[in-house]
Coordinates of C-alpha atoms in Angstrom, one line a residue:
X141 CA -7.8 -16.6 0.1
X142 CA -8.4 -19.8 2.2
X143 CA -7.6 -19.9 5.8
X144 CA -5.7 -23.0 4.7
X145 CA -3.4 -20.6 2.9
X146 CA -2.2 -19.0 5.7
X147 CA -0.5 -22.1 7.2
X148 CA 3.1 -22.0 7.7
X149 CA 4.6 -23.6 5.0
X150 CA 2.1 -22.8 2.4
X151 CA 2.4 -19.0 3.5
X152 CA 6.0 -18.8 3.9
X153 CA 6.6 -20.4 0.1
X154 CA 4.1 -18.3 -1.5
X155 CA 3.7 -14.8 0.4
X156 CA 6.4 -14.1 2.6
X157 CA 9.7 -14.3 0.2
X158 CA 9.5 -10.5 -0.8
X159 CA 9.7 -9.9 3.2
X160 CA 12.9 -11.8 3.6
X161 CA 15.5 -9.3 4.3
X162 CA 12.9 -7.0 6.1
X163 CA 12.3 -9.7 9.2
X164 CA 14.5 -12.5 10.4
X165 CA 11.7 -14.8 11.0
X166 CA 8.3 -15.9 10.3
X167 CA 6.4 -13.8 12.6
X168 CA 8.3 -11.0 11.8
X169 CA 7.4 -11.1 8.1
X170 CA 3.9 -12.2 8.2
X171 CA 3.2 -9.1 10.8
X172 CA 4.7 -6.7 7.7
X173 CA 2.6 -8.7 5.3
X174 CA -0.6 -7.9 7.0
X175 CA 0.4 -4.4 7.9
X176 CA 0.3 -4.1 4.2
X177 CA -2.2 -6.4 2.9
X178 CA -4.8 -5.9 5.5
X179 CA -4.1 -2.6 7.2
X180 CA -3.4 -1.2 3.5
X181 CA 0.0 0.4 4.6
X182 CA 2.8 1.3 2.5
X183 CA 5.9 -0.9 3.3
X184 CA 7.6 2.1 4.4
X185 CA 4.9 2.8 6.9
X186 CA 4.9 -0.9 7.9
X187 CA 8.5 -1.2 9.0
X188 CA 8.1 2.3 11.0
X189 CA 5.3 1.0 12.4
X190 CA 7.0 -2.8 13.5
X191 CA 8.9 -2.9 16.8
X192 CA 9.3 -6.8 17.0
X193 CA 12.8 -7.1 18.9
X194 CA 13.8 -8.4 22.1
X195 CA 12.6 -6.9 24.8
X196 CA 9.3 -5.7 23.0
X197 CA 7.1 -5.3 26.2
X198 CA 4.5 -8.0 24.0
X199 CA 4.3 -4.8 21.5
X200 CA 5.2 -6.3 17.8
X201 CA 3.9 -3.0 15.9
X202 CA 2.6 0.7 16.9
X203 CA 0.6 2.5 14.1
X204 CA -0.6 6.2 14.6
X205 CA -3.2 7.2 12.6
X206 CA -3.9 11.2 13.1
X207 CA -7.0 11.5 10.8
X208 CA -9.3 8.8 13.2
X209 CA -6.9 10.0 15.8
X210 CA -6.3 6.3 16.8
X211 CA -3.3 4.5 18.2
X212 CA -3.1 0.7 17.3
X213 CA -1.3 -1.7 19.3
X214 CA -0.3 -4.7 17.2
X215 CA 0.7 -8.0 18.5
X216 CA 1.1 -11.3 16.4
X217 CA 1.5 -14.9 17.2
X218 CA 2.0 -17.3 14.8
X219 CA 2.2 -21.2 14.8
X220 CA 4.0 -23.5 12.4
X221 CA 1.7 -26.5 12.9
X222 CA -0.8 -26.6 10.3
X223 CA -3.5 -28.4 13.0
X224 CA -2.5 -25.5 16.0
X225 CA -5.5 -23.3 16.7
X226 CA -5.3 -19.7 19.0
X227 CA -6.5 -20.3 22.6
X228 CA -7.4 -17.3 25.1
X229 CA -3.8 -17.7 26.8
X230 CA -1.8 -15.5 24.5
X231 CA -5.0 -12.8 24.2
X232 CA -4.9 -13.0 28.3
X233 CA -1.0 -11.9 28.0
X234 CA -1.8 -9.3 25.4
X235 CA -4.4 -7.6 27.9
X236 CA -1.6 -7.6 30.4
X237 CA 0.4 -5.8 27.9
X238 CA -2.2 -3.2 27.1
X239 CA -2.1 -1.7 30.9
X240 CA 0.9 0.0 29.4
X241 CA -1.2 2.3 27.6
X242 CA -3.5 3.0 30.0
X243 CA -2.7 6.6 30.6
X244 CA 0.4 8.6 29.5
X245 CA 2.2 8.7 32.0
X246 CA 2.5 5.0 31.7
X247 CA 3.6 5.7 28.0
X248 CA 6.1 7.6 28.9
X249 CA 7.3 5.3 31.7
X250 CA 7.5 2.7 28.8
X251 CA 9.2 4.8 26.6
X252 CA 11.9 5.5 29.7
X253 CA 12.5 2.1 30.8
X254 CA 11.9 -0.3 27.3
X255 CA 15.5 -1.7 26.6
X256 CA 14.1 -2.3 23.2
X257 CA 15.6 0.9 21.1
X258 CA 13.3 0.2 18.3
X259 CA 10.0 0.6 20.6
X260 CA 11.3 3.6 22.3
X261 CA 12.1 5.2 18.5
X262 CA 8.7 4.6 17.7
X263 CA 7.1 5.6 20.8
X264 CA 9.0 9.0 20.6
X265 CA 8.8 9.8 16.8
X266 CA 5.0 9.2 16.8
X267 CA 4.4 11.2 19.9
X268 CA 2.0 8.4 21.1
X269 CA 2.3 9.9 25.0
X270 CA 1.3 13.5 23.4
X271 CA -1.1 12.0 21.5
X272 CA -3.0 9.9 23.9
X273 CA -2.8 12.9 26.2
X274 CA -4.8 15.0 23.5
X275 CA -7.5 12.4 23.4
X276 CA -6.6 9.6 20.8
X277 CA -7.6 6.6 21.6
X278 CA -6.1 2.9 21.5
X279 CA -7.2 0.5 19.6
X280 CA -5.3 -3.2 20.5
X281 CA -5.0 -5.7 17.4
X282 CA -4.5 -9.1 18.0
X283 CA -3.2 -11.3 14.7
X284 CA -2.4 -15.0 14.1
X285 CA -2.2 -17.1 11.1
X286 CA -4.4 -19.9 12.9
X287 CA -8.1 -20.1 13.3
X288 CA -9.3 -19.0 16.8
X289 CA -10.9 -21.5 18.7
X290 CA -13.8 -21.6 21.6
X291 CA -11.6 -20.6 24.5
X292 CA -10.1 -17.7 22.5
X293 CA -13.7 -16.3 21.5
X294 CA -15.6 -16.9 25.0
X295 CA -12.6 -14.7 26.2
X296 CA -12.9 -12.2 23.7
X297 CA -16.4 -11.4 24.3
X298 CA -15.9 -10.5 28.0
X299 CA -12.5 -8.9 27.1
X300 CA -11.3 -5.3 26.4
X301 CA -12.4 -4.2 22.9
X302 CA -9.6 -6.2 21.0
X303 CA -9.8 -6.7 17.2
X304 CA -8.7 -10.0 16.3
X305 CA -7.6 -10.9 12.9
X306 CA -7.3 -14.8 12.8
X307 CA -6.9 -16.9 9.7
X308 CA -10.6 -16.8 8.8
X309 CA -11.0 -13.0 9.2
X310 CA -7.6 -12.2 7.1
X311 CA -8.6 -15.2 4.2
X312 CA -11.7 -12.9 4.0
X313 CA -10.4 -9.2 3.9
X314 CA -7.7 -10.3 1.5
X315 CA -8.1 -9.1 -2.0
X316 CA -5.4 -10.4 -4.6
X317 CA -5.2 -8.4 -7.2
X318 CA -3.6 -10.4 -9.4
X319 CA -6.8 -12.2 -10.0
X320 CA -8.6 -11.0 -13.1
X321 CA -11.2 -8.7 -13.1
X322 CA -15.2 -8.6 -14.6
X323 CA -17.8 -10.1 -13.6
X324 CA -19.3 -12.1 -16.6
X325 CA -22.5 -14.0 -15.3
X326 CA -26.2 -13.4 -14.5
X327 CA -27.2 -12.3 -10.8
X328 CA -31.0 -11.4 -9.3
X329 CA -31.6 -8.1 -7.0
X330 CA -34.5 -9.1 -4.2
X331 CA -36.7 -6.0 -4.7
X332 CA -39.9 -8.4 -3.0
X333 CA -39.8 -5.9 0.2
X334 CA -39.0 -2.4 -1.6
X335 CA -40.4 0.1 -4.5
X336 CA -38.8 0.3 -7.4
X337 CA -38.1 3.5 -9.3
X338 CA -37.7 3.3 -13.2
X339 CA -35.7 6.2 -15.0
X340 CA -34.9 6.2 -18.6
X341 CA -32.3 8.5 -19.7
X342 CA -32.2 8.0 -23.2
X343 CA -28.7 6.0 -23.4
X344 CA -29.3 4.3 -20.4
X345 CA -32.1 2.9 -18.2
X346 CA -31.8 3.3 -14.3
X347 CA -33.8 1.3 -11.2
X348 CA -33.7 2.7 -8.0
X349 CA -34.3 0.1 -4.8
X350 CA -33.2 -1.1 -1.6
X351 CA -31.6 -4.4 -2.1
X352 CA -31.0 -6.7 1.4
X353 CA -27.4 -6.4 2.3
X354 CA -27.4 -10.3 2.4
X355 CA -28.7 -10.5 -1.4
X356 CA -25.6 -7.9 -2.3
X357 CA -23.1 -10.2 -0.7
X358 CA -24.0 -13.0 -2.7
X359 CA -22.3 -10.9 -5.9
X360 CA -19.0 -12.6 -7.0
X361 CA -15.7 -10.8 -6.9
X362 CA -16.4 -8.8 -3.4
X363 CA -13.0 -11.0 -1.8
X364 CA -10.8 -10.8 -4.9
X365 CA -11.8 -7.3 -5.9
X366 CA -13.1 -8.4 -9.7
X367 CA -16.7 -7.0 -8.4
X368 CA -14.9 -3.3 -8.1
X369 CA -12.7 -3.1 -11.5
X370 CA -13.8 0.2 -12.9
X371 CA -13.9 1.7 -9.1
X372 CA -11.7 4.6 -9.4
X373 CA -10.0 2.9 -5.9
X374 CA -10.8 -0.2 -4.5
X375 CA -11.3 -0.9 -0.6
X376 CA -9.0 1.3 1.2
X377 CA -8.8 -0.6 4.3
X378 CA -8.7 0.0 7.8
X379 CA -10.1 3.7 7.2
X380 CA -12.1 5.9 9.4
X381 CA -15.1 5.6 7.1
X382 CA -14.6 1.7 7.0
X383 CA -14.8 1.6 10.9
X384 CA -17.7 3.9 11.2
X385 CA -19.7 1.5 8.6
X386 CA -18.6 -1.5 10.5
X387 CA -19.9 0.0 13.8
X388 CA -23.4 0.7 12.5
X389 CA -23.6 -2.9 11.1
X390 CA -22.6 -4.0 14.3
X391 CA -25.4 -2.3 16.3
X392 CA -28.4 -4.2 15.2
X393 CA -30.5 -1.5 16.2
X394 CA -29.4 0.8 13.5
X395 CA -29.7 -1.5 10.7
X396 CA -33.4 -0.2 9.8
X397 CA -31.8 3.0 9.9
X398 CA -28.7 2.1 7.3
X399 CA -30.1 3.8 4.3
X400 CA -30.7 6.9 6.2
X401 CA -26.6 7.1 6.9
X402 CA -25.5 5.6 3.9
X403 CA -25.0 7.0 -0.1
X404 CA -25.9 3.5 -1.3
X405 CA -24.2 2.0 -4.4
X406 CA -23.7 2.2 -7.8
X407 CA -24.0 -1.2 -9.9
X408 CA -23.3 -1.2 -13.4
X409 CA -24.9 -3.6 -15.8
X410 CA -24.9 -4.9 -19.8
X411 CA -28.5 -5.5 -19.6
X412 CA -31.6 -6.0 -17.6
X413 CA -32.5 -9.7 -19.0
X414 CA -36.0 -10.3 -16.6
X415 CA -38.0 -8.1 -14.2
X416 CA -40.6 -9.2 -11.7
X417 CA -42.2 -8.1 -8.6
X418 CA -39.6 -10.1 -6.8
X419 CA -36.7 -9.9 -8.7
X420 CA -34.5 -8.1 -11.3
X421 CA -32.1 -10.3 -13.2
X422 CA -29.0 -8.8 -14.6
X423 CA -26.2 -10.0 -17.0
X424 CA -22.4 -9.0 -16.5
X425 CA -22.0 -6.3 -13.7
X426 CA -19.5 -4.1 -11.9
X427 CA -19.6 -1.7 -9.0
X428 CA -18.4 1.3 -9.8
X429 CA -19.3 3.0 -6.3
X430 CA -19.3 0.9 -3.3
X431 CA -16.2 -1.2 -2.7
X432 CA -15.8 0.1 1.3
X433 CA -19.5 -0.4 2.1
X434 CA -19.5 -4.0 0.3
X435 CA -16.0 -4.9 1.8
X436 CA -17.3 -3.9 5.2
X437 CA -20.5 -5.8 4.9
X438 CA -18.8 -9.0 4.0
X439 CA -16.5 -8.4 7.0
X440 CA -19.4 -8.3 9.7
X441 CA -21.6 -10.5 7.3
X442 CA -21.9 -12.7 10.7
X443 CA -23.8 -9.4 12.0
X444 CA -26.1 -8.3 9.3
X445 CA -29.8 -8.9 10.1
X446 CA -33.1 -9.0 7.4
X447 CA -33.7 -5.6 8.6
X448 CA -29.9 -3.9 6.9
X449 CA -30.8 -3.0 3.3
X450 CA -28.9 -0.7 1.0
X451 CA -29.9 1.6 -1.3
X452 CA -28.9 0.6 -4.9
X453 CA -28.5 2.4 -8.3
X454 CA -29.1 0.2 -11.0
X455 CA -27.7 1.3 -14.5
X456 CA -28.2 -1.0 -17.8
X457 CA -25.6 0.7 -20.0
X458 CA -25.8 -1.3 -22.7
X459 CA -22.0 -1.8 -23.4
X460 CA -21.8 2.0 -23.8
X461 CA -18.1 2.5 -22.6
X462 CA -17.7 6.3 -22.7
X463 CA -20.8 6.3 -20.7
X464 CA -19.7 3.8 -18.0
X465 CA -16.5 5.9 -17.8
X466 CA -18.1 9.3 -17.4
X467 CA -20.8 7.8 -14.6
X468 CA -17.5 6.1 -12.7
X469 CA -16.1 9.6 -12.3
X470 CA -18.9 11.4 -11.8
X471 CA -20.2 9.0 -9.1
X472 CA -17.0 9.0 -7.6
X473 CA -16.5 12.5 -7.4
X474 CA -19.5 13.3 -5.2
X475 CA -17.8 11.3 -2.2
X476 CA -15.0 12.2 -0.4
X477 CA -12.3 11.3 -2.2
X478 CA -9.2 13.1 -2.2
X479 CA -7.5 14.7 -5.7
X480 CA -4.8 11.8 -6.4
X481 CA -7.6 9.0 -6.8
X482 CA -8.7 10.8 -9.8
X483 CA -5.4 11.3 -11.2
X484 CA -6.1 8.1 -13.2
X485 CA -7.8 10.3 -15.9
X486 CA -5.4 13.2 -15.6
X487 CA -4.3 14.3 -19.6
X488 CA -0.4 13.8 -18.0
X489 CA -0.8 10.9 -16.9
X490 CA -2.6 9.3 -19.9
X491 CA 0.3 10.7 -22.1
X492 CA 2.9 9.1 -19.9
X493 CA 0.8 5.8 -20.3
X494 CA 1.0 6.2 -23.9
X495 CA 4.3 7.1 -24.4
X496 CA 5.7 4.3 -22.1
X497 CA 3.9 1.7 -24.1
X498 CA 5.3 3.1 -27.2
X499 CA 9.0 3.4 -25.9
X500 CA 8.8 -0.2 -24.4
X501 CA 7.2 -1.6 -27.7
X502 CA 4.4 -2.8 -25.6
X503 CA 6.4 -4.4 -23.1
X504 CA 6.0 -2.2 -20.0
X505 CA 2.7 -0.9 -18.8
X506 CA 2.6 2.5 -17.0
X507 CA -0.7 1.3 -14.3
X508 CA -2.5 4.2 -13.4
X509 CA -5.1 2.5 -11.2
X510 CA -4.6 -0.8 -9.2
X511 CA -6.4 -3.8 -10.9
X512 CA -5.5 -3.1 -14.5
X513 CA -5.0 -6.2 -16.6
X514 CA -1.5 -6.0 -17.9
X515 CA -0.5 -9.6 -17.5
X516 CA 3.4 -10.3 -18.9
X517 CA 4.0 -6.8 -19.2
X518 CA 6.7 -5.2 -16.6
X519 CA 4.2 -2.9 -14.5
X520 CA 5.5 0.9 -13.7
X521 CA 2.8 2.3 -11.1
X522 CA 2.6 5.7 -11.6
X523 CA 2.4 6.5 -8.0
X524 CA 6.3 4.5 -7.4
X525 CA 7.2 6.1 -10.3
X526 CA 6.7 9.4 -8.7
X527 CA 8.4 8.8 -6.0
X528 CA 11.6 7.9 -8.5
X529 CA 11.1 11.0 -10.1
X530 CA 11.2 12.8 -6.8
X531 CA 14.3 11.3 -5.5
X532 CA 16.2 11.1 -8.7
X533 CA 15.1 13.8 -10.7
X534 CA 14.0 16.6 -8.0
X535 CA 16.7 14.8 -5.6
X536 CA 13.9 15.1 -3.0
X537 CA 14.8 11.4 -1.4
X538 CA 13.6 12.5 2.2
X539 CA 10.3 13.6 1.1
X540 CA 9.6 9.8 -0.3
X541 CA 7.6 8.8 2.8
X542 CA 5.0 11.2 1.7
X543 CA 3.9 8.8 -0.8
X544 CA 0.1 10.3 -0.6
X545 CA 1.3 13.8 -1.6
X546 CA 2.9 12.0 -5.3
X547 CA -0.6 12.1 -6.6
X548 CA -2.1 15.3 -4.7
X549 CA -0.1 18.3 -3.7
X550 CA 3.3 17.2 -5.7
X551 CA 1.7 15.9 -8.8
X552 CA 2.3 19.1 -10.8
X553 CA 6.3 19.5 -9.6
X554 CA 6.8 15.9 -10.3
X555 CA 4.9 15.3 -13.4
X556 CA 3.8 18.6 -15.0
X557 CA 7.3 19.1 -16.7
X558 CA 8.3 19.1 -20.1
X559 CA 11.2 16.7 -19.2
X560 CA 8.9 13.9 -17.8
X561 CA 8.4 12.1 -20.6
X562 CA 7.6 8.3 -20.9
X563 CA 11.3 7.5 -22.3
X564 CA 12.6 9.2 -19.4
X565 CA 10.2 7.5 -16.8
X566 CA 11.4 4.0 -18.3
X567 CA 14.4 5.0 -17.7
X568 CA 14.4 5.8 -14.3
X569 CA 12.5 3.1 -13.5
X570 CA 14.8 0.4 -14.6
X571 CA 17.5 2.1 -13.0
X572 CA 16.1 2.4 -9.9
X573 CA 15.2 -1.3 -9.9
X574 CA 19.4 -1.9 -10.1
X575 CA 19.5 -0.6 -6.7
X576 CA 18.2 -3.6 -5.5
X577 CA 21.7 -5.3 -6.3
X578 CA 23.8 -2.9 -3.9
X579 CA 21.3 -3.5 -0.7
X580 CA 23.4 -6.4 0.1
X581 CA 26.4 -4.5 0.0
X582 CA 25.0 -2.8 3.1
X583 CA 26.2 -4.0 6.6
X584 CA 23.3 -2.7 8.7
X585 CA 20.2 -5.0 7.4
X586 CA 17.6 -3.0 9.1
X587 CA 18.8 -0.1 6.9
X588 CA 20.0 -1.8 3.6
X589 CA 16.0 -3.0 3.7
X590 CA 14.4 0.0 5.0
X591 CA 11.9 1.5 2.1
X592 CA 13.4 5.0 1.9
X593 CA 17.2 3.4 1.5
X594 CA 16.8 2.8 -2.0
X595 CA 15.6 6.3 -2.6
X596 CA 18.3 7.9 -0.8
X597 CA 20.8 5.3 -2.3
X598 CA 19.6 6.4 -6.0
X599 CA 19.5 10.1 -5.0
X600 CA 23.5 9.5 -4.0
X601 CA 24.3 7.7 -7.2
X602 CA 22.3 10.5 -9.4
X603 CA 24.7 13.7 -7.5
X604 CA 27.8 11.2 -8.6
X605 CA 26.5 11.0 -12.0
X606 CA 25.5 14.5 -12.4
X607 CA 28.8 15.8 -11.0
X608 CA 30.4 14.6 -13.8
X609 CA 29.9 16.9 -17.3
X610 CA 29.2 13.5 -19.5
X611 CA 27.2 12.5 -16.7
X612 CA 25.2 15.5 -16.5
X613 CA 25.1 15.3 -20.2
X614 CA 23.4 11.8 -20.0
X615 CA 20.9 12.1 -17.4
X616 CA 19.6 15.2 -19.0
X617 CA 19.0 13.3 -22.3
X618 CA 17.6 10.1 -21.0
X619 CA 15.0 9.7 -24.0
X620 CA 18.0 9.6 -26.6
X621 CA 19.4 6.7 -24.1
X622 CA 16.2 4.8 -24.7
X623 CA 16.0 5.6 -28.1
X624 CA 19.3 4.8 -29.0
X625 CA 19.0 1.3 -27.2
X626 CA 21.7 2.0 -25.0
X627 CA 19.2 2.0 -21.7
X628 CA 20.8 -1.7 -20.8
X629 CA 24.2 0.1 -20.6
X630 CA 23.2 3.1 -18.8
X631 CA 21.4 0.5 -16.0
X632 CA 24.6 -1.5 -15.9
X633 CA 26.8 1.6 -15.0
X634 CA 24.2 3.0 -12.5
X635 CA 24.0 -0.4 -10.7
X636 CA 27.9 -0.3 -10.5
X637 CA 27.9 3.0 -9.4
X638 CA 25.4 2.2 -6.9
X639 CA 27.4 -0.6 -5.3
X640 CA 30.4 1.6 -4.8
X641 CA 28.0 4.3 -3.0
X642 CA 26.6 1.5 -0.8
X643 CA 30.2 0.6 0.2
X644 CA 31.1 4.0 1.1
X645 CA 27.6 4.4 2.8
X646 CA 29.2 1.9 5.2
X647 CA 31.8 3.9 6.5
X648 CA 29.6 6.9 6.9
X649 CA 27.4 5.0 9.4
X650 CA 29.6 2.3 10.6
X651 CA 30.4 4.3 13.7
X652 CA 26.5 4.3 14.7
X653 CA 25.3 1.7 17.1
X654 CA 23.0 -0.8 14.9
X655 CA 20.1 -0.1 18.1
X656 CA 21.1 3.5 18.8
X657 CA 21.0 4.5 14.3
X658 CA 17.2 5.5 14.0
X659 CA 17.5 5.3 9.9
X660 CA 14.0 5.4 10.3
X661 CA 14.2 9.0 11.2
X662 CA 17.3 10.3 9.6
X663 CA 16.4 8.7 6.2
X664 CA 13.2 11.6 6.3
X665 CA 16.0 14.6 7.1
X666 CA 17.3 16.5 4.4
X667 CA 20.2 17.8 6.3
X668 CA 21.1 14.2 7.0
X669 CA 20.7 13.1 3.6
X670 CA 22.4 16.2 2.0
X671 CA 25.3 16.2 4.4
X672 CA 25.6 11.9 4.0
X673 CA 25.4 12.0 0.4
X674 CA 27.8 15.1 0.1
X675 CA 30.7 12.8 1.8
X676 CA 29.7 9.9 -0.4
X677 CA 30.5 12.1 -3.6
X678 CA 33.6 13.3 -1.8
X679 CA 34.8 10.1 -1.3
X680 CA 34.1 9.2 -4.7
X681 CA 36.2 11.8 -6.2
X682 CA 38.8 10.7 -3.9
X683 CA 39.0 7.3 -5.7
X684 CA 38.8 8.9 -8.9
X685 CA 41.9 11.1 -8.1
X686 CA 43.7 8.1 -6.8
X687 CA 42.6 6.2 -10.0
X688 CA 43.6 9.2 -12.0
X689 CA 40.5 8.0 -14.3
X690 CA 36.5 8.7 -13.7
X691 CA 35.1 5.5 -14.9
X692 CA 31.7 7.9 -15.9
X693 CA 33.6 9.3 -18.8
X694 CA 34.4 6.0 -20.3
X695 CA 31.2 4.5 -19.3
X696 CA 28.8 7.7 -20.3
X697 CA 30.7 9.5 -22.8
X698 CA 29.4 7.2 -25.5
X699 CA 26.0 7.0 -24.5
X700 CA 24.1 9.0 -26.6
X701 CA 25.1 7.4 -30.1
X702 CA 23.7 4.4 -31.0
X703 CA 25.5 1.5 -29.9
X704 CA 27.2 -1.1 -32.2
X705 CA 25.4 -4.1 -33.5
X706 CA 26.8 -7.5 -31.7

């Protein structure tokens, strides 16, 4: 990405169409895009954090990171003119806004006095006052789609510690996962000022040395992620680890100590083509452990000195794929990576991947790791499939905001069941996509396009289907529906029921004031979800009694037998 790509017209057309229903204007859409693509938040977390509205007191988003005990206060200022820049005026205004977070009491006063219900709800839902009282720190973040000019840079040097993301920084940190992976070229490591340890393991040979950070940043594929194609995880964005790395980089006196604090990076290459006292030349390479380090270095490249060196373990694998995979898994296992990061190698996930491939005749790909090459296929993300199974199979839509548990604590409950086959995943995935057509039926737009609403609506439809004997039999045998070619019919029926459920849902929330109804909280409540879905089911039954016929009987009764040829 280039800074010019963030200009109003280009960016609106290329990146923000997905956000049209989630925010009313360019600034709100840009904010949510930033939270998802630069801050690495889930769409639901991005919506939870966003409070941009009238009377927002200069605050566009609040995000609390309980791991790092940090409260992020974000303000977004966008420009529609291509030649516009960011000066110091908006930054000075933002500094004034931050006074409201100086003390826990001032936060409490803000929550009591604000006329913006979204802001009040966010402050209360995230317990900002209590967390500030317990020692959480405030980190201000200012984002814009234009370049900062000299006035802005001068002001930031003496203002509060504001993290500025202007067009240049955002372009540098954005990773385009659609770009093809694999660095097929030669590269040289500068070893003129280091000893090189050589190790021959039989199947591969290794070199261990200290390389200048500025030398490593010349590797292709850091910004777009191609360099890390075999990583179990890619750069994790604004994490505690990354912030700690960047803090060390910014402290010039610590540069010579960097190898003492840092584990180093692992680089696999196809071959070492030339060695000398000054250089090691390699061909075709990938970094399998070090995405966070190199992206952090890239973000702070202007502050890197010649004293900052990184420990490099260079391994020549000579095309041995099995060895490369073992090195990738074992080297990543040595770091503080959560279990879900390694589930891509789990037998269950590998089995589902193969079954989806077969059930879809190669038209769909079950993605078990971001960055896979599956162009031209329908992509089924395993994490998102897990959330769909959680809401539609296990009927727990209120837990779908805990995406991090899908590949960790809940992995066995969600995936480790005999009934979870590739065919079932494919059927539920396609059915869930049909929910999108029913969202326009909902009158409360903010509620309609909130991420959890889809899971709740899917769950409500499943309750309706399972309440009918014919529907319950079909839900229990979705594999047969797929094998007999009846999946399109099932999805069409599911879509129709979703639209009916959405209309009934309108009646349930119509009494709620748009500003007072805290859907971000209610959709995470089992009590609210159960109560509301029960009322939708009851209304559906009333409609059936009035019509003296249940559409499910007609739509589902013959779905387990092969449909006649057209």
